[in-house]
PDB file of C-alpha atoms and ligand atoms in Angstrom:
ATOM      1  CA  MET T   1      26.540  33.059  14.630  1.00  0.00           C
ATOM      2  CA  LYS T   2      24.436  30.718  17.018  1.00  0.00           C
ATOM      3  CA  LYS T   3      24.388  27.123  16.134  1.00  0.00           C
ATOM      4  CA  ASN T   4      21.367  25.070  15.336  1.00  0.00           C
ATOM      5  CA  ARG T   5      21.337  21.964  17.814  1.00  0.00           C
ATOM      6  CA  ILE T   6      19.183  19.473  16.047  1.00  0.00           C
ATOM      7  CA  HIS T   7      18.289  16.058  17.575  1.00  0.00           C
ATOM      8  CA  ILE T   8      17.075  13.354  15.077  1.00  0.00           C
ATOM      9  CA  ILE T   9      15.190  10.579  16.691  1.00  0.00           C
ATOM     10  CA  GLY T  10      14.874   7.613  14.188  1.00  0.00           C
ATOM     11  CA  GLY T  11      18.128   6.942  12.572  1.00  0.00           C
ATOM     12  CA  GLY T  12      16.924   4.977   9.545  1.00  0.00           C
ATOM     13  CA  ASN T  13      16.456   5.706   6.025  1.00  0.00           C
ATOM     14  CA  LEU T  14      15.115   9.232   6.297  1.00  0.00           C
ATOM     15  CA  GLY T  15      16.858  10.130   9.596  1.00  0.00           C
ATOM     16  CA  ALA T  16      20.038   9.321   7.931  1.00  0.00           C
ATOM     17  CA  ALA T  17      19.477  10.849   4.868  1.00  0.00           C
ATOM     18  CA  ILE T  18      18.535  14.049   6.798  1.00  0.00           C
ATOM     19  CA  ALA T  19      21.548  14.175   8.947  1.00  0.00           C
ATOM     20  CA  ILE T  20      23.976  13.542   6.266  1.00  0.00           C
ATOM     21  CA  GLY T  21      22.357  16.446   4.367  1.00  0.00           C
ATOM     22  CA  LEU T  22      22.382  18.889   7.481  1.00  0.00           C
ATOM     23  CA  SER T  23      25.927  17.938   8.073  1.00  0.00           C
ATOM     24  CA  LYS T  24      26.892  19.111   4.528  1.00  0.00           C
ATOM     25  CA  PHE T  25      24.780  21.992   3.810  1.00  0.00           C
ATOM     26  CA  SER T  26      24.129  23.558   6.975  1.00  0.00           C
ATOM     27  CA  PRO T  27      27.439  23.864   8.558  1.00  0.00           C
ATOM     28  CA  ASP T  28      26.113  25.725  11.642  1.00  0.00           C
ATOM     29  CA  SER T  29      24.099  22.695  12.846  1.00  0.00           C
ATOM     30  CA  GLU T  30      25.170  20.403  15.469  1.00  0.00           C
ATOM     31  CA  ILE T  31      23.528  17.330  14.932  1.00  0.00           C
ATOM     32  CA  THR T  32      22.955  14.471  17.075  1.00  0.00           C
ATOM     33  CA  ILE T  33      20.969  11.023  15.606  1.00  0.00           C
ATOM     34  CA  THR T  34      19.540   8.364  17.717  1.00  0.00           C
ATOM     35  CA  ARG T  35      18.343   4.585  16.935  1.00  0.00           C
ATOM     36  CA  ARG T  36      18.324   1.628  19.216  1.00  0.00           C
ATOM     37  CA  ASN T  37      20.880  -0.154  17.079  1.00  0.00           C
ATOM     38  CA  ILE T  38      23.544   2.306  16.318  1.00  0.00           C
ATOM     39  CA  GLN T  39      25.719  -0.153  14.625  1.00  0.00           C
ATOM     40  CA  PRO T  40      24.173   0.575  11.076  1.00  0.00           C
ATOM     41  CA  ILE T  41      24.729   4.438  11.392  1.00  0.00           C
ATOM     42  CA  GLN T  42      28.219   4.790  13.523  1.00  0.00           C
ATOM     43  CA  PHE T  43      29.822   5.914  10.262  1.00  0.00           C
ATOM     44  CA  LEU T  44      28.138   8.949  10.295  1.00  0.00           C
ATOM     45  CA  GLU T  45      30.521   9.783  13.390  1.00  0.00           C
ATOM     46  CA  LYS T  46      33.207  10.435  10.967  1.00  0.00           C
ATOM     47  CA  GLN T  47      30.826  13.223   9.435  1.00  0.00           C
ATOM     48  CA  ASN T  48      30.953  14.856  13.021  1.00  0.00           C
ATOM     49  CA  ILE T  49      27.426  13.817  13.517  1.00  0.00           C
ATOM     50  CA  ARG T  50      26.782  12.469  17.158  1.00  0.00           C
ATOM     51  CA  VAL T  51      25.316   9.212  17.194  1.00  0.00           C
ATOM     52  CA  SER T  52      23.426   7.311  20.335  1.00  0.00           C
ATOM     53  CA  ALA T  53      21.048   4.998  21.437  1.00  0.00           C
ATOM     54  CA  ASP T  54      19.804   7.095  24.046  1.00  0.00           C
ATOM     55  CA  ASN T  55      16.830   9.379  22.737  1.00  0.00           C
ATOM     56  CA  THR T  56      17.379  11.694  25.728  1.00  0.00           C
ATOM     57  CA  LEU T  57      20.968  12.506  25.277  1.00  0.00           C
ATOM     58  CA  GLU T  58      21.444  16.088  26.034  1.00  0.00           C
ATOM     59  CA  ILE T  59      17.927  16.413  24.488  1.00  0.00           C
ATOM     60  CA  ASN T  60      17.862  19.664  26.830  1.00  0.00           C
ATOM     61  CA  LYS T  61      20.713  21.328  24.780  1.00  0.00           C
ATOM     62  CA  ALA T  62      18.655  20.559  21.456  1.00  0.00           C
ATOM     63  CA  ASP T  63      16.666  23.759  19.644  1.00  0.00           C
ATOM     64  CA  ILE T  64      15.184  21.361  17.208  1.00  0.00           C
ATOM     65  CA  ILE T  65      13.859  17.842  17.461  1.00  0.00           C
ATOM     66  CA  ILE T  66      13.133  15.771  14.354  1.00  0.00           C
ATOM     67  CA  LEU T  67      11.123  12.625  14.283  1.00  0.00           C
ATOM     68  CA  THR T  68      11.764  10.034  11.625  1.00  0.00           C
ATOM     69  CA  ILE T  69      10.298   7.236  13.332  1.00  0.00           C
ATOM     70  CA  LYS T  70       7.793   4.875  12.153  1.00  0.00           C
ATOM     71  CA  PRO T  71       4.312   5.748  13.308  1.00  0.00           C
ATOM     72  CA  TYR T  72       4.081   2.740  15.468  1.00  0.00           C
ATOM     73  CA  GLN T  73       6.937   3.595  17.273  1.00  0.00           C
ATOM     74  CA  VAL T  74       5.764   7.220  18.082  1.00  0.00           C
ATOM     75  CA  GLU T  75       4.272   6.049  21.823  1.00  0.00           C
ATOM     76  CA  THR T  76       7.546   4.720  22.704  1.00  0.00           C
ATOM     77  CA  VAL T  77       9.731   7.451  21.982  1.00  0.00           C
ATOM     78  CA  PHE T  78       7.153   9.953  23.310  1.00  0.00           C
ATOM     79  CA  LYS T  79       7.196   8.651  26.830  1.00  0.00           C
ATOM     80  CA  GLU T  80      10.998   8.731  26.818  1.00  0.00           C
ATOM     81  CA  ILE T  81      11.038  12.368  25.449  1.00  0.00           C
ATOM     82  CA  LEU T  82       7.693  14.259  26.258  1.00  0.00           C
ATOM     83  CA  PRO T  83       9.055  15.459  29.827  1.00  0.00           C
ATOM     84  CA  LEU T  84      11.891  17.140  28.004  1.00  0.00           C
ATOM     85  CA  VAL T  85      10.826  18.844  25.006  1.00  0.00           C
ATOM     86  CA  LYS T  86       8.926  21.879  26.380  1.00  0.00           C
ATOM     87  CA  ASN T  87       9.824  25.220  24.493  1.00  0.00           C
ATOM     88  CA  LYS T  88      11.464  23.339  21.673  1.00  0.00           C
ATOM     89  CA  ILE T  89      10.567  22.725  18.089  1.00  0.00           C
ATOM     90  CA  ILE T  90       9.393  19.354  16.944  1.00  0.00           C
ATOM     91  CA  ALA T  91       9.509  18.838  13.244  1.00  0.00           C
ATOM     92  CA  SER T  92       7.923  15.747  12.710  1.00  0.00           C
ATOM     93  CA  ALA T  93       8.318  13.536   9.417  1.00  0.00           C
ATOM     94  CA  VAL T  94       6.263  10.754  10.825  1.00  0.00           C
ATOM     95  CA  SER T  95       3.386  10.032   8.119  1.00  0.00           C
ATOM     96  CA  GLY T  96      -0.053  10.326   9.405  1.00  0.00           C
ATOM     97  CA  LEU T  97       0.813  12.086  12.613  1.00  0.00           C
ATOM     98  CA  SER T  98      -1.266  15.268  12.848  1.00  0.00           C
ATOM     99  CA  ILE T  99      -0.406  18.803  13.922  1.00  0.00           C
ATOM    100  CA  ASP T 100      -3.535  18.643  16.544  1.00  0.00           C
ATOM    101  CA  THR T 101      -2.486  15.168  17.827  1.00  0.00           C
ATOM    102  CA  LEU T 102       1.360  16.549  18.344  1.00  0.00           C
ATOM    103  CA  GLU T 103       0.251  19.549  20.151  1.00  0.00           C
ATOM    104  CA  GLU T 104      -2.132  17.642  22.385  1.00  0.00           C
ATOM    105  CA  ARG T 105       0.574  15.388  23.149  1.00  0.00           C
ATOM    106  CA  THR T 106       3.281  17.949  24.228  1.00  0.00           C
ATOM    107  CA  CYS T 107       0.324  20.107  26.213  1.00  0.00           C
ATOM    108  CA  ARG T 108       1.013  22.824  23.617  1.00  0.00           C
ATOM    109  CA  GLU T 109       4.290  23.530  25.086  1.00  0.00           C
ATOM    110  CA  SER T 110       6.280  22.795  22.177  1.00  0.00           C
ATOM    111  CA  SER T 111       6.197  24.379  18.709  1.00  0.00           C
ATOM    112  CA  ILE T 112       4.829  21.817  16.179  1.00  0.00           C
ATOM    113  CA  VAL T 113       5.984  21.745  12.587  1.00  0.00           C
ATOM    114  CA  ARG T 114       5.011  18.980  10.122  1.00  0.00           C
ATOM    115  CA  ILE T 115       7.624  18.012   7.505  1.00  0.00           C
ATOM    116  CA  MET T 116       7.480  15.521   4.264  1.00  0.00           C
ATOM    117  CA  PRO T 117      11.083  15.083   3.210  1.00  0.00           C
ATOM    118  CA  ASN T 118      12.553  12.788   0.779  1.00  0.00           C
ATOM    119  CA  ILE T 119      15.630  10.670   1.053  1.00  0.00           C
ATOM    120  CA  ALA T 120      17.510  13.032  -1.569  1.00  0.00           C
ATOM    121  CA  ALA T 121      17.871  15.568   1.450  1.00  0.00           C
ATOM    122  CA  GLN T 122      21.146  13.706   1.626  1.00  0.00           C
ATOM    123  CA  PHE T 123      22.349  15.102  -1.325  1.00  0.00           C
ATOM    124  CA  GLY T 124      20.785  18.738  -1.068  1.00  0.00           C
ATOM    125  CA  ALA T 125      18.081  17.688  -3.559  1.00  0.00           C
ATOM    126  CA  SER T 126      14.787  17.012  -1.388  1.00  0.00           C
ATOM    127  CA  ALA T 127      11.349  18.343  -2.071  1.00  0.00           C
ATOM    128  CA  THR T 128      10.255  19.171   1.517  1.00  0.00           C
ATOM    129  CA  CYS T 129       6.694  20.137   2.298  1.00  0.00           C
ATOM    130  CA  VAL T 130       6.402  21.938   5.643  1.00  0.00           C
ATOM    131  CA  SER T 131       3.203  22.711   7.395  1.00  0.00           C
ATOM    132  CA  TYR T 132       2.525  24.602  10.632  1.00  0.00           C
ATOM    133  CA  SER T 133      -0.057  26.332  12.478  1.00  0.00           C
ATOM    134  CA  GLU T 134      -0.228  30.405  12.319  1.00  0.00           C
ATOM    135  CA  ASN T 135       0.733  30.424  16.030  1.00  0.00           C
ATOM    136  CA  ASN T 136       3.911  28.604  15.279  1.00  0.00           C
ATOM    137  CA  HIS T 137       5.065  30.573  12.473  1.00  0.00           C
ATOM    138  CA  GLU T 138       8.221  31.465  13.627  1.00  0.00           C
ATOM    139  CA  ALA T 139       9.243  27.760  14.241  1.00  0.00           C
ATOM    140  CA  GLY T 140       7.518  26.935  10.834  1.00  0.00           C
ATOM    141  CA  GLN T 141       9.775  29.506   9.036  1.00  0.00           C
ATOM    142  CA  LYS T 142      12.888  28.113  10.970  1.00  0.00           C
ATOM    143  CA  ILE T 143      12.233  24.586   9.517  1.00  0.00           C
ATOM    144  CA  PHE T 144      11.420  25.962   6.080  1.00  0.00           C
ATOM    145  CA  GLY T 145      14.914  27.686   6.236  1.00  0.00           C
ATOM    146  CA  LEU T 146      16.608  24.642   7.438  1.00  0.00           C
ATOM    147  CA  PHE T 147      15.118  22.250   4.794  1.00  0.00           C
ATOM    148  CA  SER T 148      15.475  24.907   2.081  1.00  0.00           C
ATOM    149  CA  LEU T 149      19.201  24.125   2.472  1.00  0.00           C
ATOM    150  CA  LEU T 150      18.425  20.416   1.752  1.00  0.00           C
ATOM    151  CA  GLY T 151      16.740  21.187  -1.620  1.00  0.00           C
ATOM    152  CA  THR T 152      13.470  22.759  -2.139  1.00  0.00           C
ATOM    153  CA  ALA T 153      10.908  23.675   0.564  1.00  0.00           C
ATOM    154  CA  LEU T 154       7.625  24.388  -0.017  1.00  0.00           C
ATOM    155  CA  VAL T 155       4.940  25.306   2.840  1.00  0.00           C
ATOM    156  CA  ILE T 156       1.489  23.373   1.957  1.00  0.00           C
ATOM    157  CA  GLU T 157      -1.668  23.062   4.045  1.00  0.00           C
ATOM    158  CA  GLU T 158      -1.587  20.314   6.517  1.00  0.00           C
ATOM    159  CA  LYS T 159      -4.799  18.497   4.526  1.00  0.00           C
ATOM    160  CA  LEU T 160      -2.354  18.033   1.594  1.00  0.00           C
ATOM    161  CA  MET T 161       0.642  16.154   3.622  1.00  0.00           C
ATOM    162  CA  ASP T 162      -0.710  12.895   2.530  1.00  0.00           C
ATOM    163  CA  GLY T 163      -0.547  13.798  -0.955  1.00  0.00           C
ATOM    164  CA  ALA T 164       2.919  15.164  -0.453  1.00  0.00           C
ATOM    165  CA  THR T 165       4.018  11.752   1.034  1.00  0.00           C
ATOM    166  CA  ILE T 166       2.811  10.126  -1.814  1.00  0.00           C
ATOM    167  CA  LEU T 167       4.083  12.617  -4.648  1.00  0.00           C
ATOM    168  CA  GLY T 168       7.269  13.734  -2.697  1.00  0.00           C
ATOM    169  CA  ALA T 169       8.405  10.661  -0.577  1.00  0.00           C
ATOM    170  CA  CYS T 170       7.139   7.790  -2.637  1.00  0.00           C
ATOM    171  CA  GLY T 171       7.830   9.889  -5.721  1.00  0.00           C
ATOM    172  CA  THR T 172      11.458   9.090  -5.362  1.00  0.00           C
ATOM    173  CA  ALA T 173      10.771   5.365  -5.894  1.00  0.00           C
ATOM    174  CA  TYR T 174       8.386   6.150  -8.953  1.00  0.00           C
ATOM    175  CA  ALA T 175      11.081   8.227 -10.709  1.00  0.00           C
ATOM    176  CA  LEU T 176      13.837   5.470  -9.986  1.00  0.00           C
ATOM    177  CA  ARG T 177      11.728   2.822 -11.407  1.00  0.00           C
ATOM    178  CA  TYR T 178      11.823   4.889 -14.660  1.00  0.00           C
ATOM    179  CA  ILE T 179      15.356   4.946 -14.722  1.00  0.00           C
ATOM    180  CA  ARG T 180      15.434   1.468 -14.166  1.00  0.00           C
ATOM    181  CA  ALA T 181      13.217   0.568 -17.186  1.00  0.00           C
ATOM    182  CA  ALA T 182      15.280   3.092 -19.404  1.00  0.00           C
ATOM    183  CA  MET T 183      18.572   1.330 -18.136  1.00  0.00           C
ATOM    184  CA  GLN T 184      16.982  -2.147 -19.261  1.00  0.00           C
ATOM    185  CA  ALA T 185      15.888  -0.607 -22.627  1.00  0.00           C
ATOM    186  CA  GLY T 186      19.079   0.758 -23.090  1.00  0.00           C
ATOM    187  CA  ILE T 187      21.031  -2.485 -22.538  1.00  0.00           C
ATOM    188  CA  GLU T 188      18.776  -3.873 -25.142  1.00  0.00           C
ATOM    189  CA  ILE T 189      19.731  -1.292 -27.743  1.00  0.00           C
ATOM    190  CA  GLY T 190      23.595  -1.878 -27.254  1.00  0.00           C
ATOM    191  CA  PHE T 191      25.105  -0.281 -24.162  1.00  0.00           C
ATOM    192  CA  ASP T 192      26.539  -1.908 -21.355  1.00  0.00           C
ATOM    193  CA  ALA T 193      24.621  -1.565 -17.734  1.00  0.00           C
ATOM    194  CA  GLN T 194      26.773   1.257 -16.070  1.00  0.00           C
ATOM    195  CA  THR T 195      26.792   3.237 -19.289  1.00  0.00           C
ATOM    196  CA  ALA T 196      22.806   2.746 -19.563  1.00  0.00           C
ATOM    197  CA  LEU T 197      22.398   3.884 -16.049  1.00  0.00           C
ATOM    198  CA  ALA T 198      24.469   6.828 -16.505  1.00  0.00           C
ATOM    199  CA  ILE T 199      22.794   8.018 -19.461  1.00  0.00           C
ATOM    200  CA  ALA T 200      19.218   7.270 -18.276  1.00  0.00           C
ATOM    201  CA  SER T 201      19.889   8.879 -14.473  1.00  0.00           C
ATOM    202  CA  GLN T 202      21.782  12.280 -16.359  1.00  0.00           C
ATOM    203  CA  THR T 203      18.845  12.378 -18.585  1.00  0.00           C
ATOM    204  CA  VAL T 204      16.415  12.467 -16.000  1.00  0.00           C
ATOM    205  CA  LYS T 205      18.338  15.049 -13.860  1.00  0.00           C
ATOM    206  CA  GLY T 206      18.747  17.138 -16.946  1.00  0.00           C
ATOM    207  CA  ALA T 207      14.963  17.050 -17.642  1.00  0.00           C
ATOM    208  CA  ALA T 208      14.043  17.784 -14.103  1.00  0.00           C
ATOM    209  CA  GLN T 209      16.288  20.725 -14.211  1.00  0.00           C
ATOM    210  CA  MET T 210      14.928  22.201 -17.333  1.00  0.00           C
ATOM    211  CA  SER T 211      11.296  21.772 -15.868  1.00  0.00           C
ATOM    212  CA  LEU T 212      12.443  23.360 -12.409  1.00  0.00           C
ATOM    213  CA  GLU T 213      14.363  26.469 -14.361  1.00  0.00           C
ATOM    214  CA  GLU T 214      11.960  26.824 -17.041  1.00  0.00           C
ATOM    215  CA  LYS T 215       8.797  26.553 -15.168  1.00  0.00           C
ATOM    216  CA  VAL T 216       6.678  25.759 -18.490  1.00  0.00           C
ATOM    217  CA  HIS T 217       4.351  22.675 -18.916  1.00  0.00           C
ATOM    218  CA  PRO T 218       6.392  19.781 -19.685  1.00  0.00           C
ATOM    219  CA  GLU T 219       4.647  19.306 -23.115  1.00  0.00           C
ATOM    220  CA  GLN T 220       6.379  22.386 -23.997  1.00  0.00           C
ATOM    221  CA  LEU T 221       9.801  21.153 -23.606  1.00  0.00           C
ATOM    222  CA  ILE T 222       8.829  17.822 -25.190  1.00  0.00           C
ATOM    223  CA  ASP T 223       8.076  19.776 -28.318  1.00  0.00           C
ATOM    224  CA  ARG T 224      11.747  20.810 -28.265  1.00  0.00           C
ATOM    225  CA  VAL T 225      12.845  17.377 -28.594  1.00  0.00           C
ATOM    226  CA  THR T 226      10.230  15.710 -31.122  1.00  0.00           C
ATOM    227  CA  THR T 227      10.722  16.146 -34.891  1.00  0.00           C
ATOM    228  CA  PRO T 228       7.564  15.678 -37.226  1.00  0.00           C
ATOM    229  CA  GLN T 229       7.541  12.008 -37.937  1.00  0.00           C
ATOM    230  CA  GLY T 230      10.730  11.514 -35.927  1.00  0.00           C
ATOM    231  CA  CYS T 231      11.748   8.640 -33.730  1.00  0.00           C
ATOM    232  CA  THR T 232      11.079  10.663 -30.342  1.00  0.00           C
ATOM    233  CA  ILE T 233       7.584  11.008 -31.318  1.00  0.00           C
ATOM    234  CA  VAL T 234       6.575   7.425 -32.451  1.00  0.00           C
ATOM    235  CA  GLY T 235       8.575   6.024 -29.396  1.00  0.00           C
ATOM    236  CA  LEU T 236       6.405   8.543 -27.053  1.00  0.00           C
ATOM    237  CA  ASN T 237       3.121   7.792 -29.044  1.00  0.00           C
ATOM    238  CA  GLU T 238       3.711   4.012 -28.435  1.00  0.00           C
ATOM    239  CA  MET T 239       4.338   4.304 -24.699  1.00  0.00           C
ATOM    240  CA  GLU T 240       1.163   6.162 -24.300  1.00  0.00           C
ATOM    241  CA  HIS T 241      -0.629   3.282 -26.300  1.00  0.00           C
ATOM    242  CA  GLN T 242       0.657   1.027 -23.742  1.00  0.00           C
ATOM    243  CA  GLY T 243      -0.743   3.338 -20.894  1.00  0.00           C
ATOM    244  CA  PHE T 244       2.387   4.941 -19.705  1.00  0.00           C
ATOM    245  CA  SER T 245       0.605   8.100 -18.412  1.00  0.00           C
ATOM    246  CA  SER T 246      -2.261   6.449 -17.312  1.00  0.00           C
ATOM    247  CA  SER T 247      -0.463   3.579 -15.268  1.00  0.00           C
ATOM    248  CA  LEU T 248       1.655   6.462 -13.545  1.00  0.00           C
ATOM    249  CA  ILE T 249      -1.446   8.376 -12.394  1.00  0.00           C
ATOM    250  CA  LYS T 250      -3.101   5.012 -11.701  1.00  0.00           C
ATOM    251  CA  GLY T 251      -0.309   3.917  -9.653  1.00  0.00           C
ATOM    252  CA  ILE T 252       0.173   7.152  -7.837  1.00  0.00           C
ATOM    253  CA  LYS T 253      -3.876   7.227  -6.877  1.00  0.00           C
ATOM    254  CA  THR T 254      -3.590   3.532  -5.727  1.00  0.00           C
ATOM    255  CA  SER T 255      -0.615   4.672  -3.307  1.00  0.00           C
ATOM    256  CA  PHE T 256      -2.843   7.448  -2.065  1.00  0.00           C
ATOM    257  CA  ASP T 257      -5.888   5.436  -1.481  1.00  0.00           C
ATOM    258  CA  LYS T 258      -3.694   3.031   0.479  1.00  0.00           C
ATOM    259  CA  ILE T 259      -2.432   5.964   2.689  1.00  0.00           C
ATOM    260  CA  ASN T 260      -5.915   7.393   3.569  1.00  0.00           C
ATOM    261  CA  LYS T 261      -7.119   3.721   4.433  1.00  0.00           C
ATOM    262  CA  LYS T 262      -4.111   3.420   7.152  1.00  0.00           C
TER     263      LYS T 262
HETATM  264  N1  LIG R   1      12.133   6.818   3.977  1.00  0.00           N
HETATM  265  C1  LIG R   1      11.506   7.791   3.115  1.00  0.00           C
HETATM  266  O1  LIG R   1      11.582   8.073   2.032  1.00  0.00           O
HETATM  267  C2  LIG R   1      10.667   8.622   3.821  1.00  0.00           C
HETATM  268  C3  LIG R   1      10.075   9.926   3.455  1.00  0.00           C
HETATM  269  C4  LIG R   1       9.266  10.857   4.135  1.00  0.00           C
HETATM  270  C5  LIG R   1       8.684  10.249   5.122  1.00  0.00           C
HETATM  271  N2  LIG R   1       9.243   9.083   5.820  1.00  0.00           N
HETATM  272  C6  LIG R   1       8.623   8.769   7.206  1.00  0.00           C
HETATM  273  O2  LIG R   1       9.638   8.934   8.294  1.00  0.00           O
HETATM  274  C7  LIG R   1       9.330   7.883   9.009  1.00  0.00           C
HETATM  275  C8  LIG R   1      10.898   6.872   8.935  1.00  0.00           C
HETATM  276  O3  LIG R   1      10.789   5.951   7.714  1.00  0.00           O
HETATM  277  P1  LIG R   1      12.235   5.524   7.527  1.00  0.00           P
HETATM  278  O4  LIG R   1      11.999   4.858   5.782  1.00  0.00           O
HETATM  279  O5  LIG R   1      13.376   6.096   7.631  1.00  0.00           O
HETATM  280  O6  LIG R   1      11.939   4.312   8.298  1.00  0.00           O
HETATM  281  P2  LIG R   1      13.135   3.465   9.025  1.00  0.00           P
HETATM  282  O7  LIG R   1      14.334   3.275   7.968  1.00  0.00           O
HETATM  283  O8  LIG R   1      12.463   2.162   9.453  1.00  0.00           O
HETATM  284  O9  LIG R   1      13.621   4.300  10.211  1.00  0.00           O
HETATM  285  C9  LIG R   1      12.790   4.443  11.563  1.00  0.00           C
HETATM  286  C10 LIG R   1      14.144   4.113  12.406  1.00  0.00           C
HETATM  287  O10 LIG R   1      13.731   4.491  13.653  1.00  0.00           O
HETATM  288  C11 LIG R   1      14.718   3.696  14.774  1.00  0.00           C
HETATM  289  N3  LIG R   1      13.703   3.461  15.822  1.00  0.00           N
HETATM  290  C12 LIG R   1      12.541   2.341  16.181  1.00  0.00           C
HETATM  291  N4  LIG R   1      12.449   2.523  17.188  1.00  0.00           N
HETATM  292  C13 LIG R   1      13.149   3.804  17.983  1.00  0.00           C
HETATM  293  C14 LIG R   1      13.198   4.058  19.186  1.00  0.00           C
HETATM  294  N5  LIG R   1      12.428   3.786  20.250  1.00  0.00           N
HETATM  295  N6  LIG R   1      13.783   5.158  19.509  1.00  0.00           N
HETATM  296  C15 LIG R   1      14.778   5.510  18.497  1.00  0.00           C
HETATM  297  N7  LIG R   1      14.665   5.006  17.349  1.00  0.00           N
HETATM  298  C16 LIG R   1      13.781   4.211  16.899  1.00  0.00           C
HETATM  299  C17 LIG R   1      14.764   2.414  13.760  1.00  0.00           C
HETATM  300  O11 LIG R   1      16.149   1.786  14.116  1.00  0.00           O
HETATM  301  P3  LIG R   1      16.087   0.899  15.575  1.00  0.00           P
HETATM  302  O12 LIG R   1      15.149  -0.227  15.114  1.00  0.00           O
HETATM  303  O13 LIG R   1      17.611   0.224  15.475  1.00  0.00           O
HETATM  304  O14 LIG R   1      15.777   1.654  16.747  1.00  0.00           O
HETATM  305  C18 LIG R   1      14.831   2.910  12.592  1.00  0.00           C
HETATM  306  O15 LIG R   1      16.351   2.964  12.091  1.00  0.00           O
HETATM  307  C19 LIG R   1       8.338   7.286   9.112  1.00  0.00           C
HETATM  308  O16 LIG R   1       7.067   7.665   9.556  1.00  0.00           O
HETATM  309  C20 LIG R   1       7.824   7.461   7.167  1.00  0.00           C
HETATM  310  O17 LIG R   1       6.742   7.406   6.999  1.00  0.00           O
HETATM  311  C21 LIG R   1       9.949   8.338   5.132  1.00  0.00           C
END
């Protein structure tokens, strides 16, 4: 089978997570990852990932270029790579960088796909949103297939990409804050920190798995855990009295307002 040759530019939090995920879950991929200071990602070489400070290193051999740089780093990178990316797929995870802008900058000579993965790609557990224009359907489906190996991939309209950034990418941080709070409460009711963390994390994973597999409204699953007058419902109601759902919704909307103002 033909190997995917993947060139990831921006070996930071997301780029490294994607590289590790691909090395584990896409054995047909040959991966290069670049950043200016390669020292923090040199360990990836042990996983058969080529690491370089040269964004153009054998880029001519790559089929897919994944951009995982910050928006303000895009212009510098474009100056180096634009002459070399004709007829290649560019999958960009750069928040706020539109398909139109990318198509214009590449003179419509590359196939542009926007992606919004999260750092759980490293564990094959990302929720990756993918968007592309109809004239790049084949490239879009190729990237969709690749990111399906790293978790769940969903094709969305481009206008929802900011929302996907908040719900899917920032969402990792919101979920971890829940785990931290549950862990702290667990310590208060008698567990040591490690045990509390293990219980809180696995319980979230189990709840997520139920929700993903049963595909019903979460409240239907909550009904299975709550006994009338029991300890679950009194705790849940107290959380709501304290604004649990409301604070989550307000937090997500505040993040969304912020991304729209940028
Ligand atoms: N983190 C997430 O969970 C997440 C999720 C979805 C989308 N995103 C998006 O992904 C992008 C990257 O986010 P991040 O959190 O991974 O940021 P990050 O950790 O800062 O990674 C960016 C990387 O780009 C490298 N870089 C900077 N200039 C470069 C250049 N000229 N050539 C090559 N590499 C260069 C930086 O390393 P050097 O300074 O050493 O070059 C850095 O390691 C952003 O646009 C973000 O919105 C992030």
